[in-house]
Amino acid sequence: MSNFPNALETLIDKFAALPGIGRKSAQRLAFHVLALPEEEALSFAGAIEEAKRTIHCCTVCQNLTDSEICPICSSDKRDKSTICVVAEPRDVLSFERSREYNGVYHVLHGVLSPLSHIGPDDIRIQELVARVAAGGISEVIMATNPDTEGEATAMYLSRLLKPFEVKVTRLAYGIPVGANLEFADEATLLRALSGRIEM
Amino acid sequence: MSNFPNALETLIDKFAALPGIGRKSAQRLAFHVLALPEEEALSFAGAIEEAKRTIHCCTVCQNLTDSEICPICSSDKRDKSTICVVAEPRDVLSFERSREYNGVYHVLHGVLSPLSHIGPDDIRIQELVARVAAGGISEVIMATNPDTEGEATAMYLSRLLKPFEVKVTRLAYGIPVGANLEFADEATLLRALSGRIEM
């Protein structure tokens, strides 16, 4: 038997449904929200509604945006002929932080995952093919995560894009900068060896 | 420079303001909420508003409730002459889970903490004194956490309640059940020794 009133129980359930939040944390968060001043709690609820209402996918690259076309796709300083294909919107941020990449992106919103029943129609693959088919693209860089599903997705996409005779590349594998060779796993070492370059 | 639209940035800020949620986790949670179906995201926002609107403190014990008097205080099976004083509503749940305590509670909503500028008027001490002053109370059990602030609060309250000639007790200190003596800290061992009972 729980001693929490229903509305509190519901709020705890909502928090517990978020990824990485267990029952105990959800309780702590719900108590925190209840202890907030009225105004702040309502502005939290409002932020969820507002984000859900105004944010959608860029019609070009599928990244999250509040305009029809995201700032990156609409910037005339970016090289529209190079597309970097990433799995999630947060991956775009990683690239932007490096300040080196000047092309545009394509966000898949997931990777192919037969075990989770995520097939080609469940992620934004059609949109990528349409962009490449429309022409003007010189290179597509696959930047999905270097795990099984990420690699399978990159492989699937590269085959799908073959008929368009566009250059398809993959991010380099290797030892991360600053890492210790001692702790590098075998697969990474093998990739770093086979991808070695002349100095 | 952030590449997130404003509404998303706001939502991330709201999550990051919750206790124990860092910037990265807040991003993950915000993305998760955006990926939820419209209906579920709005019901999350609704749950916050609903909880904030319907839940308030029991007029007797100050525990969170959606009625004027909480189910524990209004139950005629509970012994109204014994009050267990706890710091937070979640502590009530811990006692209720043990199914042994049959008295009622008083929730302070915090402990005295000079360093955080929390004084006697910032927590529900007046309400406790008023309950005891009203009579009919035979015992007040101090069940604040066994840390410095919890102990100081218990000590302060016991002095405050002295004029009413009510029995004031404190939870027993000792080795937790199932714990290993090897890892018990000195303060706990000392308390366990001084509080030893005849077998």
Coordinates of C-alpha atoms in Angstrom, one line a residue:
Chain A
M1 CA 0.0 0.0 0.0
S2 CA 1.3 3.4 -0.9
N3 CA 0.6 6.4 1.3
F4 CA 1.1 9.0 -1.4
P5 CA -1.9 10.8 -2.8
N6 CA -2.9 9.9 -6.3
A7 CA -1.7 13.0 -8.0
L8 CA 1.8 12.6 -6.4
E9 CA 1.8 8.9 -7.4
T10 CA 1.1 9.9 -11.0
L11 CA 3.8 12.5 -11.0
I12 CA 6.3 9.9 -9.6
D13 CA 5.3 7.5 -12.4
K14 CA 5.9 10.1 -15.0
F15 CA 9.4 10.8 -13.7
A16 CA 10.1 7.1 -13.3
A17 CA 9.2 6.5 -17.0
L18 CA 12.1 8.8 -18.0
P19 CA 15.3 7.0 -19.1
G20 CA 17.8 6.4 -16.3
I21 CA 15.5 7.5 -13.5
G22 CA 14.6 4.8 -11.0
R23 CA 11.7 4.7 -8.5
K24 CA 13.7 6.4 -5.7
S25 CA 15.0 9.2 -7.9
A26 CA 11.6 9.7 -9.3
Q27 CA 10.2 10.2 -5.8
R28 CA 13.0 12.6 -5.0
L29 CA 12.3 14.6 -8.2
A30 CA 8.5 14.7 -7.6
F31 CA 9.0 15.9 -4.0
H32 CA 11.4 18.5 -5.3
V33 CA 8.8 19.8 -7.8
L34 CA 6.1 19.9 -5.1
A35 CA 8.4 21.9 -3.0
L36 CA 9.0 24.5 -5.8
P37 CA 7.2 27.8 -5.7
E38 CA 3.9 27.6 -7.6
E39 CA 5.2 29.7 -10.4
E40 CA 8.4 27.7 -11.0
A41 CA 6.5 24.3 -11.0
L42 CA 4.0 25.7 -13.6
S43 CA 6.8 27.1 -15.7
F44 CA 8.4 23.6 -15.7
A45 CA 5.1 22.1 -17.0
G46 CA 4.9 25.0 -19.4
A47 CA 8.4 24.4 -20.7
I48 CA 7.4 20.8 -21.7
E49 CA 4.3 22.0 -23.5
E50 CA 6.1 24.8 -25.2
A51 CA 9.0 22.6 -26.4
K52 CA 6.5 20.0 -27.6
R53 CA 4.5 22.6 -29.4
T54 CA 7.3 24.6 -31.1
I55 CA 10.0 22.1 -31.8
H56 CA 9.9 19.8 -34.8
C57 CA 12.3 18.4 -37.4
C58 CA 14.0 20.6 -39.9
T59 CA 12.5 19.8 -43.3
V60 CA 15.9 19.4 -44.8
C61 CA 18.2 17.7 -42.3
Q62 CA 15.7 16.4 -39.7
N63 CA 17.5 18.1 -36.9
L64 CA 15.4 19.6 -34.1
T65 CA 14.5 23.2 -34.7
D66 CA 11.8 25.8 -34.0
S67 CA 11.9 27.2 -37.6
E68 CA 11.0 25.4 -40.8
I69 CA 14.6 25.0 -41.8
C70 CA 17.2 24.8 -39.1
P71 CA 20.0 27.5 -38.7
I72 CA 22.6 25.2 -40.1
C73 CA 20.7 24.3 -43.3
S74 CA 19.7 27.9 -43.8
S75 CA 23.2 29.3 -43.3
D76 CA 24.9 30.4 -46.5
K77 CA 28.3 29.8 -44.9
R78 CA 27.9 26.0 -44.8
D79 CA 29.0 23.7 -47.5
K80 CA 25.7 22.1 -48.7
S81 CA 27.5 19.5 -50.8
T82 CA 28.7 17.5 -47.8
I83 CA 26.3 15.7 -45.6
C84 CA 27.3 14.2 -42.3
V85 CA 24.8 11.5 -41.3
V86 CA 24.3 11.1 -37.5
A87 CA 21.9 9.0 -35.4
E88 CA 20.7 11.6 -32.9
P89 CA 20.3 15.4 -32.7
R90 CA 22.8 15.5 -29.8
D91 CA 25.5 14.1 -32.2
V92 CA 25.1 17.3 -34.2
L93 CA 26.1 19.2 -31.1
S94 CA 29.3 17.1 -30.7
F95 CA 30.4 18.0 -34.2
E96 CA 29.5 21.6 -33.8
R97 CA 31.5 21.8 -30.7
S98 CA 34.6 20.7 -32.6
R99 CA 34.2 23.8 -34.8
E100 CA 35.9 22.0 -37.7
Y101 CA 33.1 20.6 -39.7
N102 CA 31.5 23.1 -42.2
G103 CA 29.1 20.9 -44.1
V104 CA 25.5 20.1 -43.3
Y105 CA 23.9 17.2 -41.4
H106 CA 21.3 14.5 -41.7
V107 CA 19.8 13.2 -38.5
L108 CA 18.4 9.7 -38.7
H109 CA 16.6 9.7 -35.3
G110 CA 17.8 6.2 -34.5
V111 CA 19.7 3.4 -36.1
L112 CA 18.6 0.1 -37.7
S113 CA 18.0 -2.4 -35.0
P114 CA 16.2 -5.7 -35.9
L115 CA 16.1 -6.7 -32.2
S116 CA 14.1 -3.6 -31.3
H117 CA 12.0 -3.9 -34.5
I118 CA 13.5 -0.7 -35.9
G119 CA 13.6 -1.0 -39.7
P120 CA 14.5 1.3 -42.6
D121 CA 11.0 2.9 -42.5
D122 CA 11.3 3.8 -38.8
I123 CA 14.2 6.2 -39.2
R124 CA 14.8 9.1 -41.6
I125 CA 16.4 7.2 -44.4
Q126 CA 13.9 8.1 -47.2
E127 CA 14.6 11.8 -46.5
L128 CA 18.4 11.2 -46.9
V129 CA 18.0 9.3 -50.1
A130 CA 15.7 12.1 -51.5
R131 CA 18.3 14.7 -50.6
V132 CA 21.1 12.8 -52.4
A133 CA 18.8 12.0 -55.3
A134 CA 18.0 15.7 -55.7
G135 CA 21.7 16.2 -56.6
G136 CA 24.4 18.7 -55.7
I137 CA 25.9 16.3 -53.1
S138 CA 29.5 15.4 -53.4
E139 CA 30.1 13.5 -50.2
V140 CA 28.1 11.7 -47.5
I141 CA 30.0 11.0 -44.3
M142 CA 28.6 8.2 -42.1
A143 CA 29.0 9.3 -38.5
T144 CA 26.8 6.7 -36.7
N145 CA 28.3 5.2 -33.5
P146 CA 31.0 2.6 -34.0
D147 CA 28.9 -0.2 -32.5
T148 CA 27.1 -3.1 -34.3
E149 CA 23.9 -1.3 -35.0
G150 CA 25.6 2.0 -36.0
E151 CA 27.9 0.1 -38.4
A152 CA 25.1 -2.0 -39.9
T153 CA 23.1 1.2 -40.5
A154 CA 26.2 2.9 -42.2
M155 CA 26.7 -0.2 -44.3
Y156 CA 23.0 -0.3 -45.3
L157 CA 23.0 3.4 -46.2
S158 CA 26.2 3.2 -48.2
R159 CA 24.7 0.5 -50.4
L160 CA 21.5 2.4 -50.8
L161 CA 23.4 5.5 -51.9
K162 CA 25.6 3.6 -54.4
P163 CA 23.4 4.2 -57.5
F164 CA 23.8 7.9 -57.0
E165 CA 27.6 7.7 -57.5
V166 CA 28.2 10.0 -54.5
K167 CA 31.4 9.6 -52.4
V168 CA 30.4 7.8 -49.1
T169 CA 33.0 7.9 -46.3
R170 CA 33.1 6.7 -42.7
L171 CA 34.6 8.3 -39.7
A172 CA 38.1 7.0 -38.9
Y173 CA 38.4 4.4 -36.1
G174 CA 41.4 4.4 -33.8
I175 CA 42.8 5.2 -30.4
P176 CA 41.1 8.3 -28.9
V177 CA 43.3 11.3 -28.4
G178 CA 44.7 11.3 -24.8
A179 CA 43.8 7.6 -24.2
N180 CA 46.2 5.1 -22.8
L181 CA 47.2 2.2 -25.1
E182 CA 47.3 -0.1 -22.1
F183 CA 43.5 0.2 -21.8
A184 CA 42.6 0.2 -25.5
D185 CA 40.4 -2.8 -26.4
E186 CA 41.6 -5.3 -29.1
A187 CA 39.0 -4.3 -31.7
T188 CA 40.0 -0.6 -31.4
L189 CA 43.7 -1.5 -31.6
L190 CA 43.2 -3.7 -34.6
R191 CA 41.3 -0.9 -36.4
A192 CA 44.0 1.6 -35.4
L193 CA 46.6 -0.7 -36.8
S194 CA 44.9 -1.4 -40.1
G195 CA 44.1 2.3 -40.5
R196 CA 47.6 3.5 -39.8
I197 CA 48.9 6.4 -41.9
E198 CA 52.4 7.4 -42.9
M199 CA 54.1 10.2 -40.9
Chain B
M1 CA 27.1 28.8 -29.1
S2 CA 24.4 26.3 -28.7
N3 CA 22.5 24.8 -31.6
F4 CA 19.4 24.0 -29.8
P5 CA 16.2 26.0 -30.4
N6 CA 15.2 28.2 -27.5
A7 CA 12.3 26.1 -26.3
L8 CA 14.5 23.0 -26.1
E9 CA 17.2 25.0 -24.3
T10 CA 14.6 26.1 -21.7
L11 CA 13.4 22.6 -21.2
I12 CA 17.0 21.4 -20.7
D13 CA 17.5 24.1 -18.1
K14 CA 14.3 23.0 -16.2
F15 CA 15.5 19.4 -16.0
A16 CA 19.1 20.5 -15.1
A17 CA 17.6 22.5 -12.2
L18 CA 16.3 19.3 -10.6
P19 CA 18.4 17.7 -7.9
G20 CA 21.0 15.2 -9.0
I21 CA 20.5 15.9 -12.7
G22 CA 23.5 17.2 -14.6
R23 CA 23.6 19.0 -17.9
K24 CA 24.1 15.8 -19.9
S25 CA 21.3 13.9 -18.2
A26 CA 19.1 17.0 -18.6
Q27 CA 19.7 16.9 -22.4
R28 CA 18.9 13.2 -22.5
L29 CA 15.7 13.7 -20.6
A30 CA 14.6 16.7 -22.8
F31 CA 15.3 14.7 -26.0
H32 CA 13.3 11.8 -24.5
V33 CA 10.3 14.1 -23.7
L34 CA 10.4 15.6 -27.2
A35 CA 10.4 12.1 -28.7
L36 CA 7.4 11.1 -26.7
P37 CA 4.0 11.0 -28.4
E38 CA 2.2 14.4 -28.1
E39 CA -0.3 13.0 -25.7
E40 CA 2.2 11.5 -23.3
A41 CA 4.3 14.6 -23.2
L42 CA 1.3 16.8 -22.4
S43 CA 0.1 14.3 -19.7
F44 CA 3.6 14.7 -18.1
A45 CA 3.1 18.5 -18.0
G46 CA -0.4 17.9 -16.8
A47 CA 0.8 15.7 -14.0
I48 CA 3.1 18.4 -12.7
E49 CA 0.2 21.0 -12.7
E50 CA -2.2 18.5 -11.2
A51 CA 0.1 17.5 -8.4
K52 CA 0.9 21.1 -7.6
R53 CA -2.8 22.0 -7.7
T54 CA -4.2 19.2 -5.6
I55 CA -1.5 18.3 -3.1
H56 CA -0.9 20.3 0.0
C57 CA 0.0 19.6 3.7
C58 CA -2.3 17.7 6.0
T59 CA -3.6 20.3 8.5
V60 CA -2.7 18.0 11.4
C61 CA 0.6 16.2 10.6
Q62 CA 1.8 18.3 7.7
N63 CA 2.3 15.2 5.5
L64 CA 1.5 15.6 1.8
T65 CA -2.1 14.8 1.0
D66 CA -4.9 15.6 -1.4
S67 CA -7.6 15.8 1.3
E68 CA -7.7 18.2 4.2
I69 CA -6.6 15.6 6.7
C70 CA -4.4 12.8 5.5
P71 CA -5.5 9.1 5.6
I72 CA -3.2 8.3 8.6
C73 CA -4.5 11.2 10.7
S74 CA -8.1 10.5 9.9
S75 CA -7.9 6.7 10.4
D76 CA -9.5 5.6 13.7
K77 CA -7.1 2.6 13.9
R78 CA -4.1 4.8 14.6
D79 CA -3.0 5.7 18.1
K80 CA -3.3 9.5 18.1
S81 CA -1.4 9.8 21.4
T82 CA 2.0 8.9 19.9
I83 CA 3.6 11.3 17.4
C84 CA 6.6 10.2 15.3
V85 CA 8.5 13.4 14.2
V86 CA 10.2 13.0 10.8
A87 CA 12.0 15.5 8.6
E88 CA 10.5 14.6 5.2
P89 CA 7.3 13.1 3.7
R90 CA 9.3 10.2 2.3
D91 CA 10.4 9.2 5.8
V92 CA 6.8 8.5 6.6
L93 CA 6.8 6.0 3.8
S94 CA 9.8 4.2 5.4
F95 CA 8.0 3.8 8.7
E96 CA 4.8 2.7 7.0
R97 CA 6.7 0.1 5.0
S98 CA 7.9 -1.5 8.3
R99 CA 4.2 -2.0 9.2
E100 CA 5.1 -1.9 12.9
Y101 CA 4.4 1.7 13.9
N102 CA 0.8 2.4 14.7
G103 CA 0.9 6.0 15.9
V104 CA 0.7 9.2 13.9
Y105 CA 3.4 11.4 12.4
H106 CA 4.5 15.0 12.3
V107 CA 6.5 16.1 9.2
L108 CA 8.8 19.0 9.8
H109 CA 9.6 19.5 6.1
G110 CA 13.3 20.0 6.8
V111 CA 15.7 20.2 9.7
L112 CA 17.3 23.2 11.5
S113 CA 20.4 24.2 9.5
P114 CA 22.1 27.4 10.5
L115 CA 24.5 27.0 7.5
S116 CA 21.6 27.0 5.0
H117 CA 19.8 29.7 7.0
I118 CA 17.0 27.3 8.0
G119 CA 15.8 28.4 11.5
P120 CA 12.9 27.2 13.7
D121 CA 10.4 29.4 11.8
D122 CA 11.2 27.8 8.4
I123 CA 10.1 24.3 9.3
R124 CA 6.9 23.0 10.9
I125 CA 7.8 23.3 14.5
Q126 CA 5.0 25.7 15.6
E127 CA 2.5 23.1 14.4
L128 CA 4.1 20.4 16.4
V129 CA 4.2 22.5 19.6
A130 CA 0.5 23.4 19.0
R131 CA -0.4 19.7 18.7
V132 CA 1.4 18.8 21.9
A133 CA 0.0 21.8 23.7
A134 CA -3.5 20.8 22.7
G135 CA -3.1 17.7 24.9
G136 CA -3.8 14.0 24.5
I137 CA -0.2 13.2 23.5
S138 CA 1.7 10.7 25.6
E139 CA 4.9 10.2 23.6
V140 CA 6.8 12.1 20.9
I141 CA 9.4 10.0 19.1
M142 CA 12.2 12.0 17.4
A143 CA 13.0 10.2 14.1
T144 CA 15.1 12.8 12.3
N145 CA 18.2 11.5 10.5
P146 CA 21.2 10.6 12.8
D147 CA 23.4 13.3 11.4
T148 CA 24.5 16.6 13.0
E149 CA 21.5 18.7 11.8
G150 CA 19.0 15.9 12.5
E151 CA 20.3 15.5 16.0
A152 CA 20.4 19.2 16.7
T153 CA 16.8 19.5 15.5
A154 CA 15.7 16.6 17.8
M155 CA 17.6 18.2 20.7
Y156 CA 16.0 21.6 20.1
L157 CA 12.5 20.0 19.9
S158 CA 12.9 18.0 23.0
R159 CA 13.8 21.1 25.0
L160 CA 10.9 23.0 23.4
L161 CA 8.5 20.2 24.4
K162 CA 9.8 19.8 28.0
P163 CA 7.2 22.2 29.6
F164 CA 4.4 20.0 28.4
E165 CA 5.6 17.0 30.4
V166 CA 5.3 14.6 27.5
K167 CA 7.6 11.7 27.1
V168 CA 10.2 12.5 24.3
T169 CA 12.2 9.6 22.9
R170 CA 14.8 9.1 20.2
L171 CA 15.2 6.2 17.7
A172 CA 17.9 3.8 18.9
Y173 CA 21.4 4.0 17.4
G174 CA 23.3 0.9 16.6
I175 CA 24.6 -1.5 14.0
P176 CA 22.1 -1.9 11.1
V177 CA 20.6 -5.3 10.8
G178 CA 22.6 -7.4 8.3
A179 CA 25.6 -5.1 8.4
N180 CA 29.2 -6.2 8.9
L181 CA 30.9 -5.1 12.1
E182 CA 34.2 -4.8 10.1
F183 CA 32.7 -1.9 8.2
A184 CA 30.9 -0.2 11.0
D185 CA 32.2 3.4 11.7
E186 CA 33.5 4.2 15.2
A187 CA 30.7 6.6 16.1
T188 CA 28.1 3.9 15.3
L189 CA 30.0 1.3 17.2
L190 CA 30.3 3.6 20.2
R191 CA 26.6 4.2 20.2
A192 CA 25.9 0.5 19.8
L193 CA 28.1 -0.2 22.8
S194 CA 26.6 2.4 25.0
G195 CA 23.1 1.4 24.1
R196 CA 23.7 -2.3 24.6
I197 CA 20.8 -4.3 26.2
E198 CA 20.7 -7.4 28.3
M199 CA 19.9 -10.7 26.5

